[in-house]
Amino acid sequence: MRIVVVGDTLLDVDVAGTSDRLSPDAPVPVVDVTTDDRRAGGAGLVATMLVRDGHDVTLVTVLGDDARAQELRDLLPDVTVVAGPSGAPTPVKTRVRVVDHALVRIDEGCATPPVPEATDAMTAALDDADAIVVADYGRGVAAAPALREALARVAEHTPVVWDPHPKGAAPVPGITVATPNAAEARRFTDVDGHGVPVATVPFATVAATALVEQWGVGAVAVTLGDRGALLADDRSDSRFVPAPSVTAGDPCGAGDRLAAGVAVALAGGADVPGAVAAGVVAASEYLAAGGVTALFADDGPAPLRVPGADRDALRTVHEVRSAGGTVVATGGCFDLLHAGHARTLSAARALGDCLVVCLNSDSSVRALKGPERPIMTQDDRVELLLALDCVDAVVVFDEHTPDEALRRFRPDVWAKGGDYTASELPEAATLAEWGGHVVTVPFHPGRSTTRLAAALEHVG
């Protein structure tokens, strides 16, 4: 798809290192730098995300005439950059981190510049796009009159997603959807002045509805961090879009990832609620994978992706193990969850500090149970399992047994419910490879997916 990104482009620098001493000059930590990573930020980050997803991306922005502006161009080799003059130095934001902790951010050239003039090339670049993302970072590109007129014209036939900024311009009337976070929604409204707590669903419901009318846009999705988003449209309809449960990391870029995901979904023909849901999932997956650091990682093992789920099992296992915890795993088809399953899973979770469920894929269930099974698809089974408090992650496997999946994350305990001994379980030999243990948990006779399915068929 051809996606056009409009907005302010910054140079982001991530400096990371270690610190084990204080400076003799002042009681401040001394950072021994190990990495110095540079990337295009702001609208440039949105463009980078989209081009890495395989799209044809044009970035409409303004750039200075200094060496750092050229560095930005060099950092966007696969993006078509259509840039007018900014008349200001290139803004640079440097984040200094020690291990996993932010120490300080240093801003250079980040004072708000005058609103730039949009060139004819900038406005012409909006034509023939499949979707447009406006990434406003409060530096004036989204406020340029000629560009706003062009965006209003294009919005009549092209999906436009507007990610606003507290110091930026209001979205152009007629755009498809705006995606402010709760703090930005508060900046643009006085909803919190009426006693409604900010960053809650009640606040977002009122704010989103108010902003739809105030801005004259098709819809507003107020994002609520790891909770999801509240969507209101110009038909007075509102709905909550929950985020999948993930272990969130560095939130830098999550809003950009969400806006980009919404735009791609709209370009693919999704309606606004479906597109916002896709954007929320994209942002959740981005955070679960490690955020902006993982986005720019060129090597290292790929995360264990969970089909139909949004939890990274390896990340969960790593965090539990790093804290000295015990990793427990169990497995099965879990087709039509029943009370026996719930009791078995709860008992397994009590054996350690996290529970990873190895789930037979649809093809694996068919091979084991026959062509009429499973009754529920693997995506639905994953979602139901993750809805249980006792389940921390799910891994889907295609083979008859979960042995290869188990070798990926090496649980300390394999738990299984049944009327047999631990030594009889086929996974016992696999767990022995790394010194793991096999444990059986109470078996509850009379609870059977096969019997439940037969009963439902009889009722039908």
GROMACS .gro file of C-alpha atoms in nm:
model
  460
    1MET     CA    1   0.000   0.000   0.000
    2ARG     CA    2   0.107   0.359  -0.052
    3ILE     CA    3   0.095   0.536   0.285
    4VAL     CA    4   0.180   0.906   0.324
    5VAL     CA    5   0.305   1.027   0.662
    6VAL     CA    6   0.274   1.399   0.733
    7GLY     CA    7   0.441   1.566   1.030
    8ASP     CA    8   0.742   1.685   1.222
    9THR     CA    9   1.063   1.484   1.201
   10LEU     CA   10   1.313   1.469   1.485
   11LEU     CA   11   1.646   1.297   1.545
   12ASP     CA   12   1.617   1.051   1.832
   13VAL     CA   13   1.933   0.930   2.005
   14ASP     CA   14   1.935   0.647   2.259
   15VAL     CA   15   2.249   0.633   2.471
   16ALA     CA   16   2.273   0.327   2.694
   17GLY     CA   17   2.539   0.217   2.934
   18THR     CA   18   2.630   0.105   3.283
   19SER     CA   19   2.700   0.300   3.598
   20ASP     CA   20   2.874   0.183   3.913
   21ARG     CA   21   3.028   0.502   4.051
   22LEU     CA   22   2.959   0.869   4.120
   23SER     CA   23   3.145   1.160   3.967
   24PRO     CA   24   3.412   1.317   4.193
   25ASP     CA   25   3.288   1.661   4.083
   26ALA     CA   26   2.928   1.618   4.198
   27PRO     CA   27   2.703   1.343   4.340
   28VAL     CA   28   2.586   1.232   3.997
   29PRO     CA   29   2.627   0.892   3.829
   30VAL     CA   30   2.902   0.834   3.574
   31VAL     CA   31   2.766   0.646   3.271
   32ASP     CA   32   3.000   0.420   3.077
   33VAL     CA   33   2.841   0.428   2.732
   34THR     CA   34   2.796   0.093   2.559
   35THR     CA   35   2.563   0.190   2.271
   36ASP     CA   36   2.469   0.510   2.089
   37ASP     CA   37   2.172   0.439   1.861
   38ARG     CA   38   2.024   0.701   1.626
   39ARG     CA   39   1.696   0.694   1.440
   40ALA     CA   40   1.440   0.919   1.279
   41GLY     CA   41   1.182   1.021   1.537
   42GLY     CA   42   0.838   1.180   1.528
   43ALA     CA   43   0.682   1.140   1.186
   44GLY     CA   44   1.009   0.978   1.079
   45LEU     CA   45   0.951   0.693   1.324
   46VAL     CA   46   0.600   0.635   1.185
   47ALA     CA   47   0.745   0.624   0.834
   48THR     CA   48   1.012   0.377   0.947
   49MET     CA   49   0.755   0.147   1.106
   50LEU     CA   50   0.543   0.144   0.791
   51VAL     CA   51   0.829   0.085   0.551
   52ARG     CA   52   0.952  -0.202   0.768
   53ASP     CA   53   0.603  -0.348   0.737
   54GLY     CA   54   0.656  -0.356   0.360
   55HIS     CA   55   0.458  -0.050   0.251
   56ASP     CA   56   0.547   0.219  -0.003
   57VAL     CA   57   0.595   0.519   0.226
   58THR     CA   58   0.626   0.890   0.152
   59LEU     CA   59   0.721   1.127   0.434
   60VAL     CA   60   0.598   1.485   0.399
   61THR     CA   61   0.791   1.703   0.643
   62VAL     CA   62   1.028   1.997   0.680
   63LEU     CA   63   1.402   1.975   0.742
   64GLY     CA   64   1.677   2.220   0.825
   65ASP     CA   65   1.996   2.270   0.628
   66ASP     CA   66   2.236   2.141   0.895
   67ALA     CA   67   2.436   1.819   0.915
   68ARG     CA   68   2.175   1.652   1.136
   69ALA     CA   69   1.908   1.700   0.869
   70GLN     CA   70   2.127   1.507   0.629
   71GLU     CA   71   2.172   1.242   0.897
   72LEU     CA   72   1.793   1.209   0.911
   73ARG     CA   73   1.777   1.157   0.537
   74ASP     CA   74   2.044   0.890   0.565
   75LEU     CA   75   1.841   0.716   0.837
   76LEU     CA   76   1.541   0.691   0.600
   77PRO     CA   77   1.691   0.516   0.295
   78ASP     CA   78   1.372   0.333   0.197
   79VAL     CA   79   1.135   0.625   0.254
   80THR     CA   80   1.053   0.883  -0.013
   81VAL     CA   81   1.119   1.211   0.170
   82VAL     CA   82   0.940   1.521   0.042
   83ALA     CA   83   1.071   1.801   0.262
   84GLY     CA   84   1.033   2.175   0.260
   85PRO     CA   85   1.264   2.411   0.452
   86SER     CA   86   1.208   2.426   0.828
   87GLY     CA   87   1.396   2.747   0.890
   88ALA     CA   88   1.514   2.601   1.221
   89PRO     CA   89   1.788   2.369   1.350
   90THR     CA   90   1.714   1.998   1.348
   91PRO     CA   91   1.559   1.903   1.685
   92VAL     CA   92   1.745   1.627   1.871
   93LYS     CA   93   1.614   1.430   2.169
   94THR     CA   94   1.874   1.219   2.348
   95ARG     CA   95   1.763   0.962   2.605
   96VAL     CA   96   2.029   0.829   2.844
   97ARG     CA   97   1.954   0.494   3.004
   98VAL     CA   98   2.144   0.284   3.254
   99VAL     CA   99   2.051  -0.080   3.202
  100ASP     CA  100   1.668  -0.062   3.196
  101HIS     CA  101   1.628   0.269   3.377
  102ALA     CA  102   1.594   0.613   3.217
  103LEU     CA  103   1.846   0.857   3.365
  104VAL     CA  104   1.792   1.182   3.173
  105ARG     CA  105   1.666   1.324   2.844
  106ILE     CA  106   1.858   1.600   2.670
  107ASP     CA  107   1.677   1.821   2.416
  108GLU     CA  108   1.861   2.028   2.159
  109GLY     CA  109   1.698   2.271   1.917
  110CYS     CA  110   1.352   2.173   2.045
  111ALA     CA  111   1.208   2.521   2.095
  112THR     CA  112   0.885   2.564   1.899
  113PRO     CA  113   0.970   2.714   1.558
  114PRO     CA  114   0.746   2.933   1.342
  115VAL     CA  115   0.486   2.751   1.131
  116PRO     CA  116   0.664   2.655   0.807
  117GLU     CA  117   0.533   2.717   0.459
  118ALA     CA  118   0.427   2.405   0.273
  119THR     CA  119   0.569   2.367  -0.076
  120ASP     CA  120   0.374   2.256  -0.381
  121ALA     CA  121   0.568   1.928  -0.375
  122MET     CA  122   0.454   1.864  -0.018
  123THR     CA  123   0.084   1.911  -0.098
  124ALA     CA  124   0.109   1.717  -0.426
  125ALA     CA  125   0.258   1.418  -0.239
  126LEU     CA  126  -0.079   1.360  -0.072
  127ASP     CA  127  -0.245   1.260  -0.398
  128ASP     CA  128  -0.305   0.891  -0.480
  129ALA     CA  129  -0.231   0.769  -0.127
  130ASP     CA  130  -0.415   0.466   0.009
  131ALA     CA  131  -0.410   0.627   0.355
  132ILE     CA  132  -0.251   0.923   0.531
  133VAL     CA  133  -0.113   0.947   0.884
  134VAL     CA  134  -0.063   1.292   1.035
  135ALA     CA  135   0.198   1.261   1.311
  136ASP     CA  136   0.184   1.601   1.478
  137TYR     CA  137   0.474   1.663   1.718
  138GLY     CA  138   0.389   2.027   1.781
  139ARG     CA  139   0.650   2.185   1.553
  140GLY     CA  140   0.416   2.337   1.299
  141VAL     CA  141   0.397   2.106   0.997
  142ALA     CA  142   0.038   2.007   1.073
  143ALA     CA  143  -0.049   2.377   1.119
  144ALA     CA  144   0.076   2.490   0.776
  145PRO     CA  145  -0.230   2.643   0.602
  146ALA     CA  146  -0.160   2.507   0.253
  147LEU     CA  147  -0.104   2.158   0.390
  148ARG     CA  148  -0.424   2.171   0.597
  149GLU     CA  149  -0.624   2.276   0.291
  150ALA     CA  150  -0.476   1.988   0.093
  151LEU     CA  151  -0.549   1.740   0.375
  152ALA     CA  152  -0.911   1.857   0.395
  153ARG     CA  153  -0.949   1.806   0.021
  154VAL     CA  154  -0.789   1.462   0.020
  155ALA     CA  155  -0.987   1.350   0.328
  156GLU     CA  156  -1.303   1.353   0.115
  157HIS     CA  157  -1.192   1.030  -0.054
  158THR     CA  158  -0.888   0.899   0.137
  159PRO     CA  159  -0.866   0.769   0.498
  160VAL     CA  160  -0.676   1.017   0.717
  161VAL     CA  161  -0.559   0.928   1.068
  162TRP     CA  162  -0.453   1.223   1.283
  163ASP     CA  163  -0.230   1.170   1.589
  164PRO     CA  164  -0.244   1.508   1.767
  165HIS     CA  165   0.000   1.679   2.005
  166PRO     CA  166  -0.079   1.898   2.308
  167LYS     CA  167   0.117   2.185   2.150
  168GLY     CA  168   0.003   2.109   1.798
  169ALA     CA  169  -0.285   2.203   1.574
  170ALA     CA  170  -0.637   2.066   1.595
  171PRO     CA  171  -0.717   1.800   1.334
  172VAL     CA  172  -0.860   1.915   1.003
  173PRO     CA  173  -1.241   1.878   0.991
  174GLY     CA  174  -1.358   1.579   0.789
  175ILE     CA  175  -1.066   1.345   0.860
  176THR     CA  176  -1.150   0.982   0.933
  177VAL     CA  177  -1.026   0.938   1.290
  178ALA     CA  178  -0.809   1.120   1.544
  179THR     CA  179  -0.611   0.924   1.805
  180PRO     CA  180  -0.525   1.145   2.104
  181ASN     CA  181  -0.411   0.988   2.427
  182ALA     CA  182  -0.587   1.080   2.750
  183ALA     CA  183  -0.349   1.365   2.833
  184GLU     CA  184  -0.391   1.512   2.486
  185ALA     CA  185  -0.769   1.479   2.509
  186ARG     CA  186  -0.759   1.670   2.838
  187ARG     CA  187  -0.551   1.941   2.673
  188PHE     CA  188  -0.813   1.989   2.402
  189THR     CA  189  -1.120   1.970   2.630
  190ASP     CA  190  -1.230   2.080   2.977
  191VAL     CA  191  -1.383   1.744   3.066
  192ASP     CA  192  -1.164   1.696   3.375
  193GLY     CA  193  -1.295   2.029   3.501
  194HIS     CA  194  -1.630   1.861   3.562
  195GLY     CA  195  -1.490   1.615   3.814
  196VAL     CA  196  -1.431   1.325   3.575
  197PRO     CA  197  -1.098   1.149   3.651
  198VAL     CA  198  -0.856   1.155   3.359
  199ALA     CA  199  -0.726   0.836   3.189
  200THR     CA  200  -1.041   0.641   3.272
  201VAL     CA  201  -1.311   0.503   3.047
  202PRO     CA  202  -1.574   0.752   3.176
  203PHE     CA  203  -1.339   1.043   3.100
  204ALA     CA  204  -1.249   0.903   2.759
  205THR     CA  205  -1.616   0.850   2.671
  206VAL     CA  206  -1.705   1.210   2.745
  207ALA     CA  207  -1.386   1.353   2.591
  208ALA     CA  208  -1.406   1.149   2.270
  209THR     CA  209  -1.767   1.247   2.214
  210ALA     CA  210  -1.688   1.613   2.280
  211LEU     CA  211  -1.389   1.613   2.045
  212VAL     CA  212  -1.586   1.456   1.759
  213GLU     CA  213  -1.818   1.755   1.770
  214GLN     CA  214  -1.548   2.012   1.846
  215TRP     CA  215  -1.317   1.902   1.566
  216GLY     CA  216  -1.583   1.799   1.316
  217VAL     CA  217  -1.414   1.467   1.244
  218GLY     CA  218  -1.556   1.125   1.166
  219ALA     CA  219  -1.435   0.962   1.488
  220VAL     CA  220  -1.204   1.006   1.786
  221ALA     CA  221  -1.025   0.721   1.962
  222VAL     CA  222  -0.889   0.828   2.302
  223THR     CA  223  -0.609   0.586   2.383
  224LEU     CA  224  -0.571   0.465   2.743
  225GLY     CA  225  -0.228   0.303   2.745
  226ASP     CA  226  -0.229  -0.069   2.813
  227ARG     CA  227  -0.607  -0.062   2.870
  228GLY     CA  228  -0.693   0.005   2.505
  229ALA     CA  229  -0.897   0.288   2.353
  230LEU     CA  230  -1.240   0.447   2.370
  231LEU     CA  231  -1.387   0.518   2.027
  232ALA     CA  232  -1.668   0.768   1.959
  233ASP     CA  233  -1.802   0.863   1.616
  234ASP     CA  234  -2.017   1.130   1.457
  235ARG     CA  235  -2.326   0.909   1.491
  236SER     CA  236  -2.311   0.937   1.872
  237ASP     CA  237  -2.192   0.580   1.898
  238SER     CA  238  -1.912   0.490   2.140
  239ARG     CA  239  -1.736   0.165   2.219
  240PHE     CA  240  -1.444   0.047   2.427
  241VAL     CA  241  -1.165  -0.135   2.242
  242PRO     CA  242  -0.969  -0.336   2.502
  243ALA     CA  243  -0.598  -0.402   2.459
  244PRO     CA  244  -0.471  -0.760   2.471
  245SER     CA  245  -0.292  -0.837   2.796
  246VAL     CA  246   0.080  -0.788   2.741
  247THR     CA  247   0.389  -0.735   2.948
  248ALA     CA  248   0.449  -0.375   2.845
  249GLY     CA  249   0.798  -0.236   2.812
  250ASP     CA  250   0.930   0.102   2.697
  251PRO     CA  251   0.620   0.291   2.572
  252CYS     CA  252   0.820   0.512   2.333
  253GLY     CA  253   0.655   0.492   1.992
  254ALA     CA  254   0.345   0.300   2.102
  255GLY     CA  255   0.112   0.582   1.992
  256ASP     CA  256   0.290   0.597   1.657
  257ARG     CA  257   0.252   0.223   1.615
  258LEU     CA  258  -0.120   0.247   1.693
  259ALA     CA  259  -0.182   0.530   1.444
  260ALA     CA  260   0.014   0.347   1.175
  261GLY     CA  261  -0.184   0.029   1.238
  262VAL     CA  262  -0.515   0.215   1.212
  263ALA     CA  263  -0.410   0.371   0.881
  264VAL     CA  264  -0.302   0.042   0.727
  265ALA     CA  265  -0.627  -0.127   0.832
  266LEU     CA  266  -0.833   0.158   0.684
  267ALA     CA  267  -0.633   0.139   0.361
  268GLY     CA  268  -0.713  -0.232   0.350
  269GLY     CA  269  -1.087  -0.165   0.366
  270ALA     CA  270  -1.160  -0.203   0.738
  271ASP     CA  271  -1.426   0.011   0.900
  272VAL     CA  272  -1.320   0.254   1.173
  273PRO     CA  273  -1.397   0.026   1.473
  274GLY     CA  274  -1.212  -0.261   1.309
  275ALA     CA  275  -0.920  -0.035   1.218
  276VAL     CA  276  -0.891   0.100   1.574
  277ALA     CA  277  -0.899  -0.255   1.709
  278ALA     CA  278  -0.620  -0.348   1.466
  279GLY     CA  279  -0.421  -0.045   1.579
  280VAL     CA  280  -0.460  -0.137   1.945
  281VAL     CA  281  -0.337  -0.490   1.872
  282ALA     CA  282  -0.043  -0.354   1.669
  283ALA     CA  283   0.061  -0.128   1.958
  284SER     CA  284   0.028  -0.414   2.207
  285GLU     CA  285   0.241  -0.647   1.993
  286TYR     CA  286   0.497  -0.368   1.952
  287LEU     CA  287   0.527  -0.329   2.330
  288ALA     CA  288   0.533  -0.704   2.393
  289ALA     CA  289   0.816  -0.746   2.142
  290GLY     CA  290   1.031  -0.488   2.322
  291GLY     CA  291   0.921  -0.155   2.175
  292VAL     CA  292   1.143   0.073   1.972
  293THR     CA  293   1.461  -0.114   2.067
  294ALA     CA  294   1.330  -0.438   1.917
  295LEU     CA  295   1.203  -0.252   1.610
  296PHE     CA  296   1.559  -0.160   1.515
  297ALA     CA  297   1.723  -0.487   1.619
  298ASP     CA  298   1.878  -0.660   1.318
  299ASP     CA  299   1.989  -0.979   1.488
  300GLY     CA  300   1.919  -1.197   1.786
  301PRO     CA  301   1.662  -1.473   1.828
  302ALA     CA  302   1.311  -1.404   1.706
  303PRO     CA  303   1.052  -1.392   1.983
  304LEU     CA  304   0.826  -1.691   2.021
  305ARG     CA  305   0.515  -1.560   1.848
  306VAL     CA  306   0.184  -1.696   1.966
  307PRO     CA  307  -0.068  -1.739   1.681
  308GLY     CA  308  -0.392  -1.566   1.770
  309ALA     CA  309  -0.254  -1.433   2.099
  310ASP     CA  310  -0.070  -1.123   2.203
  311ARG     CA  311   0.155  -1.245   2.476
  312ASP     CA  312   0.518  -1.324   2.421
  313ALA     CA  313   0.578  -1.648   2.609
  314LEU     CA  314   0.955  -1.617   2.602
  315ARG     CA  315   0.935  -1.269   2.752
  316THR     CA  316   0.710  -1.392   3.032
  317VAL     CA  317   0.938  -1.688   3.104
  318HIS     CA  318   1.249  -1.470   3.098
  319GLU     CA  319   1.107  -1.219   3.345
  320VAL     CA  320   0.989  -1.487   3.587
  321ARG     CA  321   1.317  -1.676   3.566
  322SER     CA  322   1.523  -1.356   3.607
  323ALA     CA  323   1.336  -1.290   3.931
  324GLY     CA  324   1.421  -1.637   4.058
  325GLY     CA  325   1.073  -1.776   3.996
  326THR     CA  326   0.954  -2.118   3.885
  327VAL     CA  327   0.813  -2.168   3.536
  328VAL     CA  328   0.530  -2.420   3.505
  329ALA     CA  329   0.385  -2.554   3.180
  330THR     CA  330   0.093  -2.772   3.092
  331GLY     CA  331  -0.070  -2.872   2.766
  332GLY     CA  332  -0.371  -3.000   2.582
  333CYS     CA  333  -0.638  -2.925   2.324
  334PHE     CA  334  -0.870  -2.734   2.559
  335ASP     CA  335  -1.155  -2.758   2.311
  336LEU     CA  336  -1.467  -2.636   2.496
  337LEU     CA  337  -1.327  -2.524   2.831
  338HIS     CA  338  -1.506  -2.681   3.127
  339ALA     CA  339  -1.477  -2.689   3.505
  340GLY     CA  340  -1.229  -2.977   3.495
  341HIS     CA  341  -0.995  -2.771   3.278
  342ALA     CA  342  -1.025  -2.469   3.507
  343ARG     CA  343  -0.943  -2.675   3.817
  344THR     CA  344  -0.649  -2.845   3.651
  345LEU     CA  345  -0.505  -2.517   3.525
  346SER     CA  346  -0.549  -2.350   3.863
  347ALA     CA  347  -0.373  -2.639   4.036
  348ALA     CA  348  -0.087  -2.623   3.783
  349ARG     CA  349  -0.043  -2.248   3.836
  350ALA     CA  350  -0.012  -2.304   4.211
  351LEU     CA  351   0.306  -2.507   4.147
  352GLY     CA  352   0.511  -2.201   4.046
  353ASP     CA  353   0.522  -1.834   3.950
  354CYS     CA  354   0.383  -1.847   3.596
  355LEU     CA  355   0.188  -2.094   3.385
  356VAL     CA  356   0.251  -2.142   3.012
  357VAL     CA  357  -0.011  -2.349   2.830
  358CYS     CA  358   0.110  -2.550   2.529
  359LEU     CA  359  -0.197  -2.564   2.306
  360ASN     CA  360  -0.255  -2.807   2.019
  361SER     CA  361  -0.314  -2.615   1.697
  362ASP     CA  362  -0.622  -2.679   1.485
  363SER     CA  363  -0.429  -2.915   1.257
  364SER     CA  364  -0.285  -3.100   1.555
  365VAL     CA  365  -0.632  -3.145   1.710
  366ARG     CA  366  -0.770  -3.277   1.379
  367ALA     CA  367  -0.490  -3.532   1.362
  368LEU     CA  368  -0.561  -3.647   1.716
  369LYS     CA  369  -0.940  -3.622   1.737
  370GLY     CA  370  -1.066  -3.649   1.381
  371PRO     CA  371  -1.194  -3.414   1.108
  372GLU     CA  372  -1.488  -3.282   1.317
  373ARG     CA  373  -1.259  -3.132   1.578
  374PRO     CA  374  -1.173  -2.882   1.708
  375ILE     CA  375  -1.508  -2.728   1.784
  376MET     CA  376  -1.344  -2.391   1.855
  377THR     CA  377  -1.057  -2.248   1.650
  378GLN     CA  378  -0.715  -2.209   1.804
  379ASP     CA  379  -0.753  -1.829   1.814
  380ASP     CA  380  -1.070  -1.862   2.022
  381ARG     CA  381  -0.910  -2.124   2.246
  382VAL     CA  382  -0.607  -1.901   2.302
  383GLU     CA  383  -0.827  -1.605   2.389
  384LEU     CA  384  -1.032  -1.805   2.639
  385LEU     CA  385  -0.721  -1.948   2.805
  386LEU     CA  386  -0.563  -1.605   2.841
  387ALA     CA  387  -0.884  -1.476   2.997
  388LEU     CA  388  -0.818  -1.708   3.294
  389ASP     CA  389  -0.621  -1.544   3.575
  390CYS     CA  390  -0.417  -1.859   3.624
  391VAL     CA  391  -0.279  -1.860   3.266
  392ASP     CA  392   0.017  -1.628   3.195
  393ALA     CA  393   0.100  -1.722   2.835
  394VAL     CA  394   0.006  -1.963   2.557
  395VAL     CA  395   0.222  -2.140   2.299
  396VAL     CA  396   0.050  -2.304   2.001
  397PHE     CA  397   0.222  -2.610   1.849
  398ASP     CA  398   0.145  -2.813   1.535
  399GLU     CA  399   0.300  -3.148   1.626
  400HIS     CA  400   0.134  -3.439   1.809
  401THR     CA  401   0.331  -3.359   2.125
  402PRO     CA  402   0.461  -3.028   2.263
  403ASP     CA  403   0.821  -3.146   2.297
  404GLU     CA  404   0.973  -2.895   2.054
  405ALA     CA  405   0.776  -2.611   2.208
  406LEU     CA  406   0.894  -2.717   2.553
  407ARG     CA  407   1.255  -2.713   2.437
  408ARG     CA  408   1.212  -2.349   2.337
  409PHE     CA  409   1.146  -2.221   2.690
  410ARG     CA  410   1.244  -2.517   2.913
  411PRO     CA  411   0.991  -2.504   3.197
  412ASP     CA  412   1.096  -2.613   3.544
  413VAL     CA  413   0.776  -2.813   3.591
  414TRP     CA  414   0.543  -2.992   3.350
  415ALA     CA  415   0.201  -3.040   3.509
  416LYS     CA  416  -0.071  -3.266   3.377
  417GLY     CA  417  -0.405  -3.374   3.509
  418GLY     CA  418  -0.496  -3.739   3.474
  419ASP     CA  419  -0.536  -4.076   3.640
  420TYR     CA  420  -0.179  -4.187   3.570
  421THR     CA  421   0.162  -4.142   3.729
  422ALA     CA  422   0.419  -3.880   3.634
  423SER     CA  423   0.660  -4.138   3.497
  424GLU     CA  424   0.398  -4.250   3.243
  425LEU     CA  425   0.375  -3.907   3.083
  426PRO     CA  426   0.552  -3.890   2.745
  427GLU     CA  427   0.690  -3.544   2.826
  428ALA     CA  428   0.893  -3.684   3.119
  429ALA     CA  429   1.190  -3.771   2.897
  430THR     CA  430   1.189  -3.426   2.742
  431LEU     CA  431   1.183  -3.245   3.080
  432ALA     CA  432   1.471  -3.465   3.195
  433GLU     CA  433   1.693  -3.310   2.925
  434TRP     CA  434   1.734  -2.993   3.134
  435GLY     CA  435   1.651  -3.128   3.479
  436GLY     CA  436   1.284  -3.036   3.480
  437HIS     CA  437   1.022  -3.217   3.683
  438VAL     CA  438   0.691  -3.375   3.588
  439VAL     CA  439   0.400  -3.345   3.830
  440THR     CA  440   0.042  -3.466   3.809
  441VAL     CA  441  -0.240  -3.257   3.948
  442PRO     CA  442  -0.584  -3.376   4.067
  443PHE     CA  443  -0.798  -3.542   3.803
  444HIS     CA  444  -1.171  -3.465   3.801
  445PRO     CA  445  -1.367  -3.756   3.650
  446GLY     CA  446  -1.691  -3.689   3.474
  447ARG     CA  447  -1.573  -3.372   3.303
  448SER     CA  448  -1.506  -3.439   2.938
  449THR     CA  449  -1.499  -3.222   2.627
  450THR     CA  450  -1.623  -3.518   2.421
  451ARG     CA  451  -1.922  -3.573   2.652
  452LEU     CA  452  -1.996  -3.197   2.657
  453ALA     CA  453  -1.983  -3.179   2.278
  454ALA     CA  454  -2.215  -3.478   2.247
  455ALA     CA  455  -2.460  -3.322   2.489
  456LEU     CA  456  -2.460  -2.994   2.298
  457GLU     CA  457  -2.516  -3.181   1.971
  458HIS     CA  458  -2.810  -3.363   2.126
  459VAL     CA  459  -2.961  -3.036   2.250
  460GLY     CA  460  -2.915  -2.884   1.904
   0.00000   0.00000   0.00000
